[in-house]
Each structure stands twice: as C-alpha cells, then as structure tokens.
Short mmCIF file of C-alpha atoms in Angstrom, two decimals:
data_model
loop_
_atom_site.label_atom_id
_atom_site.label_comp_id
_atom_site.label_asym_id
_atom_site.label_seq_id
_atom_site.Cartn_x
_atom_site.Cartn_y
_atom_site.Cartn_z
CA MET A 146 -19.76 63.81 49.63
CA ALA A 147 -16.25 62.51 50.38
CA ALA A 148 -14.67 60.52 47.52
CA GLU A 149 -13.65 57.69 49.87
CA SER A 150 -17.34 56.86 50.86
CA VAL A 151 -18.03 55.99 47.12
CA GLY A 152 -15.10 53.68 47.20
CA ASP A 153 -16.29 52.25 50.39
CA ARG A 154 -19.74 51.18 48.79
CA LEU A 155 -17.95 49.68 45.72
CA ASP A 156 -14.40 48.81 46.55
CA GLU A 157 -11.64 47.71 44.23
CA THR A 158 -11.67 44.04 45.53
CA THR A 159 -15.33 43.85 44.77
CA CYS A 160 -14.84 45.37 41.24
CA ASP A 161 -12.10 42.86 40.51
CA ARG A 162 -14.24 39.88 41.65
CA LEU A 163 -17.24 41.03 39.57
CA ARG A 164 -15.29 41.88 36.62
CA ASN A 165 -14.06 38.33 36.25
CA ARG A 166 -17.79 37.31 35.58
CA VAL A 167 -17.66 39.04 32.07
CA THR A 168 -17.35 36.74 29.24
CA THR A 169 -14.23 37.45 27.11
CA VAL A 170 -11.97 35.32 24.89
CA GLY A 171 -8.91 37.48 25.27
CA SER A 172 -7.41 40.43 26.91
CA ARG A 173 -9.46 43.65 26.48
CA GLU A 174 -9.24 47.34 26.84
CA ALA A 175 -10.47 48.58 30.17
CA LEU A 176 -13.71 50.44 30.13
CA PRO A 177 -14.06 52.90 33.14
CA VAL A 178 -17.07 52.94 35.31
CA THR A 179 -17.80 56.36 36.88
CA ALA A 180 -19.71 57.33 39.95
CA PRO A 181 -22.15 60.31 39.29
CA TYR A 182 -21.98 61.51 42.92
CA THR A 183 -18.48 62.51 42.53
CA ASN A 184 -17.54 62.08 38.80
CA GLU A 185 -14.68 59.64 39.57
CA VAL A 186 -13.83 56.34 38.19
CA VAL A 187 -14.62 53.62 40.64
CA GLY A 188 -13.63 50.53 38.53
CA THR A 189 -13.23 49.15 35.11
CA VAL A 190 -14.75 46.24 33.01
CA PRO A 191 -13.61 44.77 29.61
CA ARG A 192 -14.53 46.73 26.62
CA CYS A 193 -15.87 43.59 24.74
CA ARG A 194 -15.55 42.84 21.14
CA PRO A 195 -17.89 41.04 18.74
CA ALA A 196 -15.75 37.86 19.31
CA ASP A 197 -16.88 37.85 22.84
CA ILE A 198 -20.45 38.11 21.90
CA ASP A 199 -20.01 35.06 19.63
CA ALA A 200 -18.44 33.15 22.57
CA ALA A 201 -21.03 34.16 24.94
CA VAL A 202 -23.91 33.08 22.55
CA ASP A 203 -22.03 29.70 22.09
CA ARG A 204 -21.63 29.08 25.77
CA ALA A 205 -25.27 29.89 26.41
CA ARG A 206 -26.44 27.78 23.57
CA SER A 207 -24.36 24.69 24.92
CA ALA A 208 -25.92 25.19 28.29
CA GLN A 209 -29.64 25.71 27.19
CA SER A 210 -30.63 21.92 26.71
CA ALA A 211 -29.43 21.18 30.20
CA TRP A 212 -31.27 23.99 31.80
CA ALA A 213 -34.44 23.44 29.71
CA ALA A 214 -34.37 19.72 30.87
CA ARG A 215 -34.90 20.78 34.20
CA SER A 216 -38.59 20.67 35.36
CA VAL A 217 -40.31 24.11 35.27
CA GLU A 218 -41.05 23.56 38.91
CA ASN A 219 -37.27 23.30 39.64
CA ARG A 220 -36.57 26.58 37.76
CA ALA A 221 -39.30 28.28 39.58
CA THR A 222 -37.88 27.23 42.90
CA VAL A 223 -34.56 28.79 41.72
CA LEU A 224 -36.43 32.00 41.04
CA LYS A 225 -37.89 31.86 44.45
CA ARG A 226 -34.48 31.38 46.00
CA PHE A 227 -33.23 34.40 43.96
CA ALA A 228 -35.93 36.62 45.33
CA ASP A 229 -34.92 35.59 48.76
CA SER A 230 -31.21 36.32 48.05
CA VAL A 231 -32.01 39.87 46.53
CA LEU A 232 -33.80 40.75 49.86
CA ALA A 233 -31.10 39.33 51.94
CA ASN A 234 -28.31 41.18 49.98
CA ARG A 235 -30.37 44.37 49.58
CA GLU A 236 -27.86 46.61 51.23
CA ARG A 237 -25.00 45.49 49.06
CA LEU A 238 -27.24 46.00 45.94
CA LEU A 239 -28.46 49.41 46.97
CA ASP A 240 -24.96 50.57 47.33
CA VAL A 241 -23.89 49.37 44.01
CA ILE A 242 -26.88 50.72 42.26
CA GLN A 243 -26.30 54.19 43.81
CA VAL A 244 -22.63 54.22 43.07
CA GLU A 245 -23.29 53.52 39.42
CA THR A 246 -26.43 55.50 38.90
CA GLY A 247 -26.32 58.47 41.44
CA LYS A 248 -30.01 57.83 42.24
CA THR A 249 -31.31 58.23 45.86
CA ARG A 250 -31.53 55.29 47.94
CA LEU A 251 -35.34 54.99 47.97
CA ASP A 252 -35.22 54.92 44.10
CA ALA A 253 -32.61 52.22 44.33
CA LEU A 254 -34.88 50.35 46.77
CA ALA A 255 -37.68 50.39 44.11
CA GLU A 256 -35.46 48.40 41.91
CA VAL A 257 -34.58 45.78 44.62
CA LEU A 258 -38.41 45.34 45.44
CA ASP A 259 -39.32 45.07 41.76
CA VAL A 260 -36.97 42.24 41.21
CA VAL A 261 -38.33 40.45 44.18
CA LEU A 262 -42.00 40.99 42.96
CA THR A 263 -41.12 39.85 39.47
CA ALA A 264 -39.32 36.70 40.47
CA ASP A 265 -42.10 35.75 42.96
CA TYR A 266 -44.75 36.37 40.35
CA TYR A 267 -43.19 34.18 37.62
CA ALA A 268 -42.20 31.57 40.24
CA GLU A 269 -45.82 31.28 41.25
CA ASN A 270 -47.72 31.76 37.92
CA GLY A 271 -45.20 30.89 35.24
CA PRO A 272 -45.49 27.06 35.43
CA GLU A 273 -49.17 27.41 34.70
CA GLN A 274 -48.60 29.88 31.91
CA LEU A 275 -45.94 27.55 30.34
CA ALA A 276 -48.19 24.40 30.65
CA GLY A 277 -49.55 22.79 27.41
CA SER A 278 -53.25 22.92 26.92
CA ARG A 279 -56.21 21.34 25.00
CA ARG A 280 -57.68 23.51 22.24
CA GLY A 281 -60.99 23.23 20.48
CA SER A 282 -61.42 21.81 17.11
CA ARG A 283 -63.83 22.98 14.32
CA LEU A 284 -64.12 19.18 13.58
CA PRO A 285 -65.29 17.77 17.09
CA GLY A 286 -64.85 13.96 17.70
CA LEU A 287 -62.45 13.83 14.81
CA THR A 288 -59.47 15.88 15.69
CA ARG A 289 -57.64 16.32 19.12
CA VAL A 290 -55.61 19.57 19.46
CA GLU A 291 -53.16 20.53 22.00
CA THR A 292 -50.41 23.18 22.28
CA HIS A 293 -47.05 23.13 23.93
CA HIS A 294 -44.65 26.03 24.87
CA ASP A 295 -41.06 25.44 24.21
CA PRO A 296 -38.20 27.88 24.92
CA VAL A 297 -36.81 29.78 21.96
CA GLY A 298 -33.25 29.03 22.90
CA VAL A 299 -30.83 31.85 23.70
CA ALA A 300 -32.47 35.26 24.53
CA GLY A 301 -30.48 38.42 24.25
CA PHE A 302 -30.84 41.53 26.29
CA VAL A 303 -29.62 45.15 25.76
CA GLU A 304 -30.49 47.09 28.85
CA PRO A 305 -30.11 50.69 29.85
CA TRP A 306 -28.33 52.54 32.83
CA ASN A 307 -31.32 54.17 34.47
CA TYR A 308 -32.66 51.05 36.19
CA PRO A 309 -29.69 48.54 35.88
CA LEU A 310 -31.27 45.97 38.32
CA THR A 311 -34.91 46.04 37.37
CA LEU A 312 -34.42 46.23 33.50
CA ALA A 313 -31.49 43.98 33.32
CA ILE A 314 -32.59 41.33 35.63
CA SER A 315 -36.39 41.43 35.94
CA ASP A 316 -36.56 41.39 32.17
CA PHE A 317 -34.76 38.07 31.83
CA LEU A 318 -36.43 36.13 34.71
CA PRO A 319 -39.32 34.87 32.61
CA ALA A 320 -36.91 33.97 30.03
CA LEU A 321 -35.03 31.80 32.26
CA LEU A 322 -38.08 30.18 33.74
CA ALA A 323 -39.20 29.31 30.15
CA GLY A 324 -36.04 27.28 29.75
CA ASN A 325 -33.94 29.68 27.95
CA THR A 326 -30.46 30.73 28.66
CA VAL A 327 -29.50 34.39 28.45
CA VAL A 328 -26.84 36.88 26.94
CA LEU A 329 -26.91 40.18 28.72
CA LYS A 330 -25.23 43.40 27.62
CA PRO A 331 -25.77 45.98 30.56
CA ALA A 332 -25.21 49.57 29.87
CA GLU A 333 -21.47 50.62 29.90
CA GLU A 334 -22.43 52.91 32.75
CA THR A 335 -23.71 50.37 35.09
CA PRO A 336 -22.10 46.85 34.72
CA PHE A 337 -21.53 46.21 38.22
CA THR A 338 -25.23 46.05 39.25
CA ALA A 339 -25.84 43.29 36.65
CA LEU A 340 -22.64 41.50 37.66
CA LEU A 341 -23.46 41.44 41.18
CA ALA A 342 -26.95 40.16 40.43
CA HIS A 343 -25.28 37.49 38.30
CA GLU A 344 -23.23 36.40 41.16
CA LEU A 345 -26.28 36.04 43.23
CA LEU A 346 -28.01 33.96 40.64
CA VAL A 347 -25.13 31.46 40.50
CA GLU A 348 -25.22 31.26 44.31
CA VAL A 349 -28.86 30.25 44.33
CA GLY A 350 -28.39 27.43 41.67
CA VAL A 351 -28.39 28.91 38.22
CA PRO A 352 -25.64 27.25 36.43
CA GLU A 353 -22.91 29.85 35.57
CA GLU A 354 -22.94 29.30 31.73
CA THR A 355 -26.74 29.93 31.82
CA VAL A 356 -26.42 33.56 32.07
CA GLN A 357 -23.48 35.27 30.14
CA VAL A 358 -22.69 38.92 30.62
CA VAL A 359 -20.66 41.05 28.17
CA THR A 360 -19.69 44.51 28.73
CA GLY A 361 -19.09 47.46 26.47
CA GLU A 362 -20.52 50.01 24.00
CA GLY A 363 -23.61 49.10 22.25
CA GLU A 364 -22.78 49.89 18.61
CA PRO A 365 -19.96 47.31 17.97
CA LEU A 366 -21.92 44.66 19.96
CA GLY A 367 -25.38 45.20 18.94
CA GLU A 368 -25.50 43.47 15.56
CA PRO A 369 -23.47 40.20 16.50
CA LEU A 370 -25.68 39.82 19.56
CA VAL A 371 -28.93 40.17 17.55
CA ALA A 372 -27.49 37.93 14.74
CA GLY A 373 -26.59 35.20 17.32
CA VAL A 374 -29.67 35.01 19.57
CA ASP A 375 -33.17 33.67 19.08
CA GLN A 376 -35.06 36.68 20.74
CA ILE A 377 -33.85 40.13 21.51
CA THR A 378 -35.02 42.49 24.29
CA PHE A 379 -33.94 46.15 24.23
CA THR A 380 -34.94 49.01 26.47
CA GLY A 381 -33.81 52.46 25.47
CA SER A 382 -34.08 55.33 23.03
CA THR A 383 -36.40 55.12 20.11
CA GLU A 384 -33.55 55.83 17.71
CA THR A 385 -31.51 52.84 19.02
CA GLY A 386 -34.63 50.83 19.22
CA ARG A 387 -35.28 51.43 15.49
CA ALA A 388 -31.64 50.14 14.67
CA ILE A 389 -32.23 47.05 16.87
CA GLY A 390 -35.60 46.33 15.26
CA SER A 391 -34.12 46.73 11.90
CA LEU A 392 -31.24 44.16 12.71
CA ALA A 393 -33.91 41.89 14.18
CA GLY A 394 -35.88 42.06 10.89
CA LYS A 395 -32.66 41.32 8.88
CA HIS A 396 -32.00 38.21 10.92
CA LEU A 397 -35.63 37.17 11.48
CA VAL A 398 -35.17 37.45 15.22
CA ASP A 399 -38.23 38.26 17.32
CA ALA A 400 -37.88 41.62 19.19
CA SER A 401 -39.41 43.33 22.25
CA LEU A 402 -38.50 46.98 22.37
CA GLU A 403 -39.58 49.41 25.08
CA LEU A 404 -38.50 52.83 23.74
CA GLY A 405 -38.95 56.53 24.54
CA GLY A 406 -41.91 58.41 26.01
CA LYS A 407 -43.31 61.82 26.60
CA ASN A 408 -45.88 60.84 29.16
CA PRO A 409 -48.79 63.08 29.83
CA ALA A 410 -50.99 63.63 32.95
CA ILE A 411 -54.54 64.95 32.85
CA VAL A 412 -55.89 66.67 35.93
CA LEU A 413 -59.62 67.30 35.93
CA ALA A 414 -61.20 70.20 38.06
CA ASP A 415 -62.86 67.60 40.34
CA ALA A 416 -59.66 65.78 41.17
CA ASP A 417 -58.26 65.55 44.81
CA LEU A 418 -55.48 68.16 44.15
CA ASP A 419 -53.62 67.10 47.30
CA ALA A 420 -53.27 63.61 46.10
CA ALA A 421 -52.49 64.59 42.41
CA VAL A 422 -49.81 67.18 43.36
CA ARG A 423 -48.23 64.57 45.75
CA ALA A 424 -48.35 61.83 43.30
CA LEU A 425 -47.27 63.64 40.17
CA VAL A 426 -44.50 65.49 41.74
CA TRP A 427 -43.03 61.94 42.83
CA GLY A 428 -43.92 60.59 39.35
CA SER A 429 -42.19 63.44 37.61
CA TYR A 430 -38.90 63.49 39.55
CA ALA A 431 -38.26 59.89 40.73
CA ASN A 432 -34.78 58.99 39.61
CA ALA A 433 -34.36 62.60 38.75
CA GLY A 434 -36.88 62.17 35.80
CA GLN A 435 -34.60 59.59 34.20
CA LEU A 436 -37.58 57.02 33.94
CA CYS A 437 -39.46 55.81 31.07
CA LEU A 438 -42.78 56.14 33.06
CA SER A 439 -42.02 59.71 34.54
CA PHE A 440 -44.32 62.59 33.42
CA GLU A 441 -43.04 65.44 31.25
CA ARG A 442 -46.40 66.95 30.31
CA ILE A 443 -49.25 67.91 32.75
CA TYR A 444 -52.60 69.24 31.55
CA VAL A 445 -54.95 70.74 34.05
CA GLU A 446 -58.58 71.76 33.43
CA GLN A 447 -58.68 75.48 33.30
CA SER A 448 -60.75 76.11 36.55
CA ALA A 449 -58.24 74.19 38.76
CA TYR A 450 -55.14 75.24 36.80
CA ALA A 451 -54.00 78.16 39.13
CA GLU A 452 -54.35 76.30 42.24
CA PHE A 453 -52.74 73.10 40.86
CA ARG A 454 -49.88 75.07 39.40
CA ASP A 455 -49.04 76.82 42.62
CA ARG A 456 -49.18 73.68 44.76
CA PHE A 457 -47.15 71.76 42.17
CA VAL A 458 -44.49 74.44 42.02
CA GLU A 459 -44.26 74.83 45.76
CA ALA A 460 -43.97 70.98 46.19
CA THR A 461 -41.26 70.91 43.47
CA ALA A 462 -39.37 73.62 45.01
CA SER A 463 -39.25 71.72 48.30
CA ARG A 464 -37.76 68.43 46.89
CA SER A 465 -34.41 67.89 48.47
CA LEU A 466 -31.34 67.02 46.53
CA GLY A 467 -28.54 64.89 47.91
CA ALA A 468 -25.52 62.74 47.19
CA THR A 469 -25.94 60.28 50.21
CA PHE A 470 -26.25 56.73 50.98
CA ASP A 471 -29.20 57.15 53.43
CA PHE A 472 -32.91 57.59 52.76
CA GLY A 473 -32.83 61.32 53.20
CA PRO A 474 -32.88 63.10 49.90
CA ASN A 475 -35.84 63.06 47.46
CA VAL A 476 -33.89 63.63 44.14
CA GLY A 477 -30.48 62.12 43.01
CA SER A 478 -28.02 62.96 40.50
CA LEU A 479 -28.14 62.87 36.67
CA ILE A 480 -26.19 59.98 35.20
CA SER A 481 -23.57 61.92 33.10
CA GLU A 482 -22.35 65.14 31.61
CA ALA A 483 -24.12 64.19 28.41
CA GLN A 484 -27.41 63.68 30.04
CA ARG A 485 -27.25 67.01 31.98
CA SER A 486 -26.34 68.68 28.73
CA VAL A 487 -29.57 67.30 27.18
CA VAL A 488 -31.62 68.67 30.14
CA GLU A 489 -29.90 72.13 30.11
CA THR A 490 -30.27 72.43 26.42
CA HIS A 491 -34.19 71.70 26.54
CA VAL A 492 -34.49 74.25 29.34
CA GLU A 493 -32.50 76.98 27.66
CA ASP A 494 -34.12 76.51 24.39
CA ALA A 495 -37.57 76.79 26.21
CA ARG A 496 -36.45 79.98 27.88
CA ALA A 497 -35.24 81.46 24.58
CA ARG A 498 -38.47 80.77 23.07
CA GLY A 499 -40.42 82.51 25.76
CA ALA A 500 -41.41 79.73 28.27
CA THR A 501 -41.51 80.53 31.87
CA VAL A 502 -39.44 78.77 34.44
CA LEU A 503 -41.73 78.58 37.44
CA THR A 504 -39.08 76.90 39.62
CA GLY A 505 -35.55 75.27 39.03
CA GLY A 506 -33.80 75.48 35.75
CA GLU A 507 -30.18 75.53 37.38
CA ARG A 508 -27.23 73.24 37.94
CA ARG A 509 -26.59 72.32 41.57
CA GLU A 510 -23.07 71.63 41.59
CA ASP A 511 -22.94 72.51 45.35
CA VAL A 512 -24.72 69.06 45.80
CA GLY A 513 -22.73 67.24 43.19
CA PRO A 514 -21.14 67.55 39.77
CA LEU A 515 -24.16 66.30 37.95
CA PHE A 516 -27.11 67.53 39.90
CA TYR A 517 -29.86 69.64 38.32
CA GLU A 518 -32.81 71.26 40.01
CA PRO A 519 -36.21 69.96 39.51
CA THR A 520 -37.83 72.28 37.02
CA VAL A 521 -41.36 73.37 36.12
CA LEU A 522 -42.07 75.13 32.90
CA ALA A 523 -45.10 77.09 31.83
CA ASP A 524 -46.04 78.89 28.52
CA LEU A 525 -44.08 76.32 26.55
CA PRO A 526 -44.25 77.07 22.79
CA ALA A 527 -45.25 74.06 20.71
CA GLU A 528 -41.97 74.31 18.67
CA ALA A 529 -39.73 74.23 21.66
CA THR A 530 -37.63 71.08 21.81
CA ALA A 531 -38.98 70.18 25.32
CA ALA A 532 -42.57 70.32 23.90
CA THR A 533 -41.92 67.34 21.62
CA GLU A 534 -38.71 65.49 22.46
CA GLU A 535 -38.16 63.31 25.48
CA THR A 536 -36.10 65.25 27.98
CA PHE A 537 -35.44 62.34 30.34
CA GLY A 538 -34.67 64.61 33.19
CA PRO A 539 -36.39 66.59 36.03
CA VAL A 540 -38.22 68.91 33.71
CA VAL A 541 -42.12 69.14 33.65
CA THR A 542 -44.36 71.34 31.63
CA ILE A 543 -47.94 72.47 33.07
CA GLU A 544 -50.56 73.75 30.71
CA PRO A 545 -54.22 74.56 31.17
CA VAL A 546 -56.89 72.99 28.89
CA ALA A 547 -60.44 73.86 28.45
CA ASP A 548 -61.92 70.60 29.51
CA ALA A 549 -61.22 66.77 29.46
CA THR A 550 -61.72 66.47 25.69
CA ALA A 551 -58.94 68.94 25.15
CA GLY A 552 -56.78 67.24 27.69
CA VAL A 553 -56.97 63.87 25.83
CA ARG A 554 -56.31 65.66 22.44
CA GLN A 555 -53.20 67.14 23.95
CA ALA A 556 -52.20 64.06 25.53
CA ASN A 557 -52.35 62.29 22.25
CA ALA A 558 -50.46 65.09 20.35
CA THR A 559 -47.25 62.84 20.24
CA ASP A 560 -45.76 59.98 18.34
CA TYR A 561 -45.02 58.32 21.69
CA GLY A 562 -47.47 56.15 23.74
CA LEU A 563 -45.94 54.71 26.75
CA HIS A 564 -47.86 55.68 29.96
CA ALA A 565 -50.25 58.35 31.00
CA SER A 566 -52.25 59.28 34.10
CA VAL A 567 -55.78 60.74 34.66
CA TRP A 568 -56.98 62.45 37.87
CA THR A 569 -60.66 62.88 38.62
CA ALA A 570 -63.03 62.21 41.50
CA ASP A 571 -65.21 60.10 39.18
CA ARG A 572 -63.14 56.82 38.77
CA GLU A 573 -65.69 55.55 36.03
CA ARG A 574 -65.09 58.70 34.05
CA GLY A 575 -61.42 58.25 34.63
CA ARG A 576 -61.36 54.71 33.27
CA SER A 577 -63.39 55.97 30.20
CA LEU A 578 -60.95 58.88 29.46
CA ALA A 579 -57.97 56.38 29.86
CA ARG A 580 -59.49 54.27 26.99
CA GLN A 581 -59.31 57.33 24.81
CA ILE A 582 -55.56 57.89 25.44
CA ARG A 583 -53.09 56.29 23.07
CA ALA A 584 -50.61 54.62 25.46
CA GLY A 585 -49.65 51.19 26.45
CA SER A 586 -50.70 51.81 30.06
CA VAL A 587 -52.86 54.59 31.87
CA SER A 588 -53.06 54.95 35.67
CA VAL A 589 -56.29 56.53 37.02
CA ASN A 590 -55.53 58.61 40.30
CA ASP A 591 -52.17 57.29 40.64
CA ALA A 592 -48.80 57.94 39.00
CA PHE A 593 -47.37 54.60 38.02
CA ALA A 594 -46.60 52.61 41.07
CA GLY A 595 -49.83 50.71 41.22
CA MET A 596 -49.44 49.79 37.37
CA TRP A 597 -45.90 48.73 37.76
CA ALA A 598 -46.64 46.58 40.72
CA SER A 599 -49.46 44.81 38.91
CA THR A 600 -47.13 41.99 37.67
CA ASP A 601 -49.88 39.98 36.10
CA ALA A 602 -50.72 42.87 33.77
CA PRO A 603 -48.53 43.58 30.53
CA MET A 604 -46.84 46.87 30.28
CA GLY A 605 -45.19 48.38 27.14
CA GLY A 606 -45.54 51.04 24.47
CA VAL A 607 -47.53 51.85 21.36
CA GLY A 608 -46.18 54.08 18.51
CA ASP A 609 -42.65 55.37 18.92
CA SER A 610 -42.72 53.87 22.40
CA GLY A 611 -42.02 50.51 21.01
CA ILE A 612 -43.38 46.93 20.67
CA GLY A 613 -43.72 44.11 22.91
CA ARG A 614 -44.73 43.77 26.50
CA ARG A 615 -43.16 42.92 29.85
CA HIS A 616 -44.98 41.34 32.89
CA GLY A 617 -47.89 39.15 32.98
CA PRO A 618 -48.47 35.96 30.55
CA GLU A 619 -47.27 38.27 27.64
CA GLY A 620 -44.04 38.83 29.32
CA ILE A 621 -43.10 35.03 29.34
CA SER A 622 -44.99 34.00 26.18
CA LYS A 623 -42.53 36.01 24.09
CA PHE A 624 -39.63 33.82 25.20
CA THR A 625 -41.39 30.65 23.90
CA GLU A 626 -42.26 28.98 20.56
CA THR A 627 -45.71 27.49 20.53
CA GLN A 628 -46.02 24.12 18.86
CA THR A 629 -49.42 22.73 18.04
CA VAL A 630 -49.93 18.95 17.78
CA THR A 631 -53.09 17.54 16.30
CA SER A 632 -53.98 13.77 16.35
CA GLN A 633 -56.92 12.11 14.52
CA ARG A 634 -59.37 9.66 16.06
CA GLY A 635 -60.56 8.28 12.56
CA PRO A 636 -59.13 8.25 9.21
CA PRO A 637 -56.86 11.01 7.92
CA LEU A 638 -58.69 13.94 6.49
CA VAL A 639 -57.87 13.49 2.82
CA PRO A 640 -59.97 12.98 -0.23
CA ILE A 641 -60.61 9.35 -1.29
CA ASP A 642 -59.27 8.61 -4.76
CA ALA A 643 -62.26 6.40 -5.57
CA VAL A 644 -64.74 9.08 -4.80
CA PRO A 645 -65.25 12.05 -7.42
CA ALA A 646 -64.03 15.42 -6.34
CA GLY A 647 -67.42 16.96 -6.82
CA ILE A 648 -68.87 14.47 -4.33
CA VAL A 649 -66.12 15.19 -1.82
CA ALA A 650 -66.82 18.82 -2.06
CA ARG A 651 -70.49 18.36 -1.57
CA GLY A 652 -69.84 16.06 1.45
CA ALA A 653 -67.40 18.54 2.89
CA ILE A 654 -69.98 21.48 2.74
CA LEU A 655 -72.64 19.51 4.15
CA GLY A 656 -70.40 18.31 6.91
CA ILE A 657 -69.40 21.75 7.83
CA GLY A 658 -73.11 22.82 7.86
CA ALA A 659 -73.99 20.09 10.25
CA VAL A 660 -71.16 21.01 12.64
CA ARG A 661 -72.15 24.65 12.52
CA ARG A 662 -75.81 23.72 13.43
CA LEU A 663 -74.72 21.33 16.18
CA LYS A 664 -72.42 24.06 17.63
CA ARG A 665 -75.34 26.52 17.80
CA ARG A 666 -77.64 24.11 19.44
CA PHE A 667 -75.08 22.59 21.88
CA PRO A 668 -72.35 25.07 22.38
CA PRO A 669 -71.16 23.95 25.79
CA TRP A 670 -70.42 20.38 24.54
CA LEU A 671 -68.80 21.13 21.20
#
C-alpha cells in the first residue's frame, strides 16, 4: 500500500480540525498516532495531563443540568439524528477507523452499523426504560410506592483501540439518553475515530460541553478520571480492569468492566459442519482476532474431529490478507508491534512445547509491517501460554473431546467467562448445554453476530471477564440512580405513645397476618 493512500484517508487538515476537540487547559506534548497498514505517523493529539481530566469533568458537570433538563424524548430524537448522521458519513468513518486500526473495511463497517443499531434501540426503548413506575406495597391501601430514575451525573469512559467507534461511542449513548454528560478517554492508538464521532454528535444537536474527550496514555489519567466522575465504564484487559475496579472502590464510584476472554466453541458430532466451519472461521479471525468475543479454543466431539479440523484448516488457509480500503480482504493488520509480539510469543511457546501448527504461524510483512497469518494450533499442552492466556490475535486451538460433557468441562476450565458457542443439530440440546457454560453470553449455532445484534439483551462477562452489562435495560440503568418515593394515605406508620408497646406489637403481627391471608385469597387485586 502506498503511504500517500493512508494520508489521503486521514489528511493533515482533518487531523488538525479534530485535534482541536480535545479538552486541554494548556499546551501539551504531541502524542503520535500511527497507521498500522504502513507503520507511519498520520497525525498527533495532545498528551493530556490530570489537570485536563479535572477540567473535562468540571465542564461536563457544569453542562449536565441543562442536558438533563431536556425531555427524554428530545434526547432520544438527538440519538436518532446521530444514527442518521453515522450512516450518511459512513465512508469518512470507515476511512478513519481503518487508518487507525488496520482492520478490514468489512470489520470497520460492523462498527458503524453497531452504532446505528445501538442509537436506534435506545432512542426507541430508552424513554420507556427510564420512565418512573408504580411499585407494589406490602401494606395495600395504606402506602403508595413509586420509583424514578435520575442520571448519575457525569459518566466516565476508558475505551480500547480494537473497536474505537463501537466501544467508545455505543457505550456512552445510553448514558447520554439518561441525562448524563460524558468524559471519554479513547485509546491513544485510535483517538481520531472518537473525535470524528464527537464532531458528528455536536452537528446533530448534542451541546459541545456535554461530551468531553481527553487523549493520552491511561496510567496518568485513570485515577483522576475515576475520582472525578460518578460512574466509570472500562473495556480492556483484566489486569487494567482490576486497577480501575480498585480505584472505583476507593472513590465509591460504580463501575462497569468488560475485560478479557478465552472464548470456547463446542462442536458436537451432529452439527452442520459446513455452517460451523464458516461461522467459526469468521468468528475467530474477525478483526485479526483482536476482538473480545472471538474464539481461541474449539472443542470438537471425537467422531467429527478429523473432518472438522481438516475443513477448518482449509478455510483458515484460504483467508485473504490485505491492507486496502476496499471490501476485498478477509483479515487485516494487527494494531502494533507490541500486539504482534504477544501473538508471536504465544505461537513460538506453543511450538517449543510440542504443539502442531496446522496452518499459519508466520509474519506476513509482504502484506504489511504488522500482518500475521491466521493460525491453527493442535496438540497444545495445558501448560502452554496460549492454552490459558488470552492471545488477542489470529490464533485458534482445536482439540478433540469425548462428548458434550467433556466439551463443557473444557470450556469451563478457565478463569474467564465472556462468550461461548455451541453447535448441534438439536437446538434444544444446544440451549441446555449453553446453560451449563460459565459465560455471560452463549450463541447456539452462531458465532456471536446474532447475540451482539440483540440489543435488547444484556452482554458482559463473569469471572475474570468483568462485571456489568452493556445493551438492553441493564445497559442504561447503570447510568441512573433510582429514587423511591412512598406516600401515606392514612396516618404515619409510627407507634402511638398512648398505646402500650406490647399491644402495638400484637396489632402489627395480626395486621401482617391479615394482609398475607388476603394476598393469598385475592392476589390479582393486592
């Protein structure tokens, strides 16, 4: 790929314009942004300091009351307009996403479409999810109970480089709808994607101060951000997630953390192998395997193992790599030298311990400086790094298992629990097996696209894969504080001084007993 083609997609004028959207309170050292396709610097953003975080939080907090004072229907309309704008500006977004991440154009399009789906979902369903409601009382006729959902205030977001539009923008849309303002720290590798989205948000009616963007490395900015906001959302490694969670506990800030994974797939002997191979190859190598939902472990029932393995290896070997801005290649670049080093270390460690590389396992610098072949490992020893640690790259291990029970046991043999997949002709059996897998989400006869597109259903991890959920009602309620208001129709529920305490106690017991009998006899009315 010619260097000038990268510059054509994200030119200096655009970088300068977007850089001005970063919140700073003084001159800052320039932080270079590199294009993985060519390993060249395409622009710079400010290397923000804690003082910039403080200023961003202050500005967001000052803007919050005016934003929350708008009706939720008004805020929903803004989200709808944003979805329209994202679609209308998709080519610009796709270009910037590809320049910053090195992913294929189809993988970049998945991000654009996700933002549209998420914005539409919350614009259509969020107002009802945020509406106050009447609740039942154990003292019918005496106490009226209602709940209200108020914004937490300022929501903070620390987001990764692998999906810089989906994870930076989709995550905070429900926070905005709930009446919060936002402070976003995108990954230092991919700031321009977030800044372009910020520009589009302002164009459709989000007040500029409502979303603040700060750029720079995570370590110096993490604690002041967590200390300043009222809720923190983080997507990234388990190690960093533990640090964020510890800070959140220290400052009594609610946290939502989606962390690492070592996602398994189980393929049973009765599965449609054509469908399983096609979906799992895509699900393993989408975004060059740099995806929290991608598969790194595949367990195949013994009687189908050889056929599945051969088909999977053939399909993997046929994946096309390319550094282009069209919809041709199947697999894009890794993000950095550091990430390629992790992938290579895992594969070389596997080789040294006796694993078999069935296909791949090599750099592809003929395609681009950071490309690595889609790789399939077999006979991987349990002590190998790739057997237990997240590779986050285009590396998959295939292993035979005796039966479904053994497959579930192997799937659960990890501290992670983000996503899994089960393949069988018997969908009822598949759903039953899914319930035995310790993961926040499980797809039956699918990789993960159907699950991700089900925006009304929560998605997140268990164990070392994190806490909290995105999507669905759960994805917006975490950005609210629930207030309960009770009002009495009769006298206040306090003892009467003139009545002896013993009589009060007996009266309370008799009253509760009467209520319980009435509720059993007339449940629909009480």
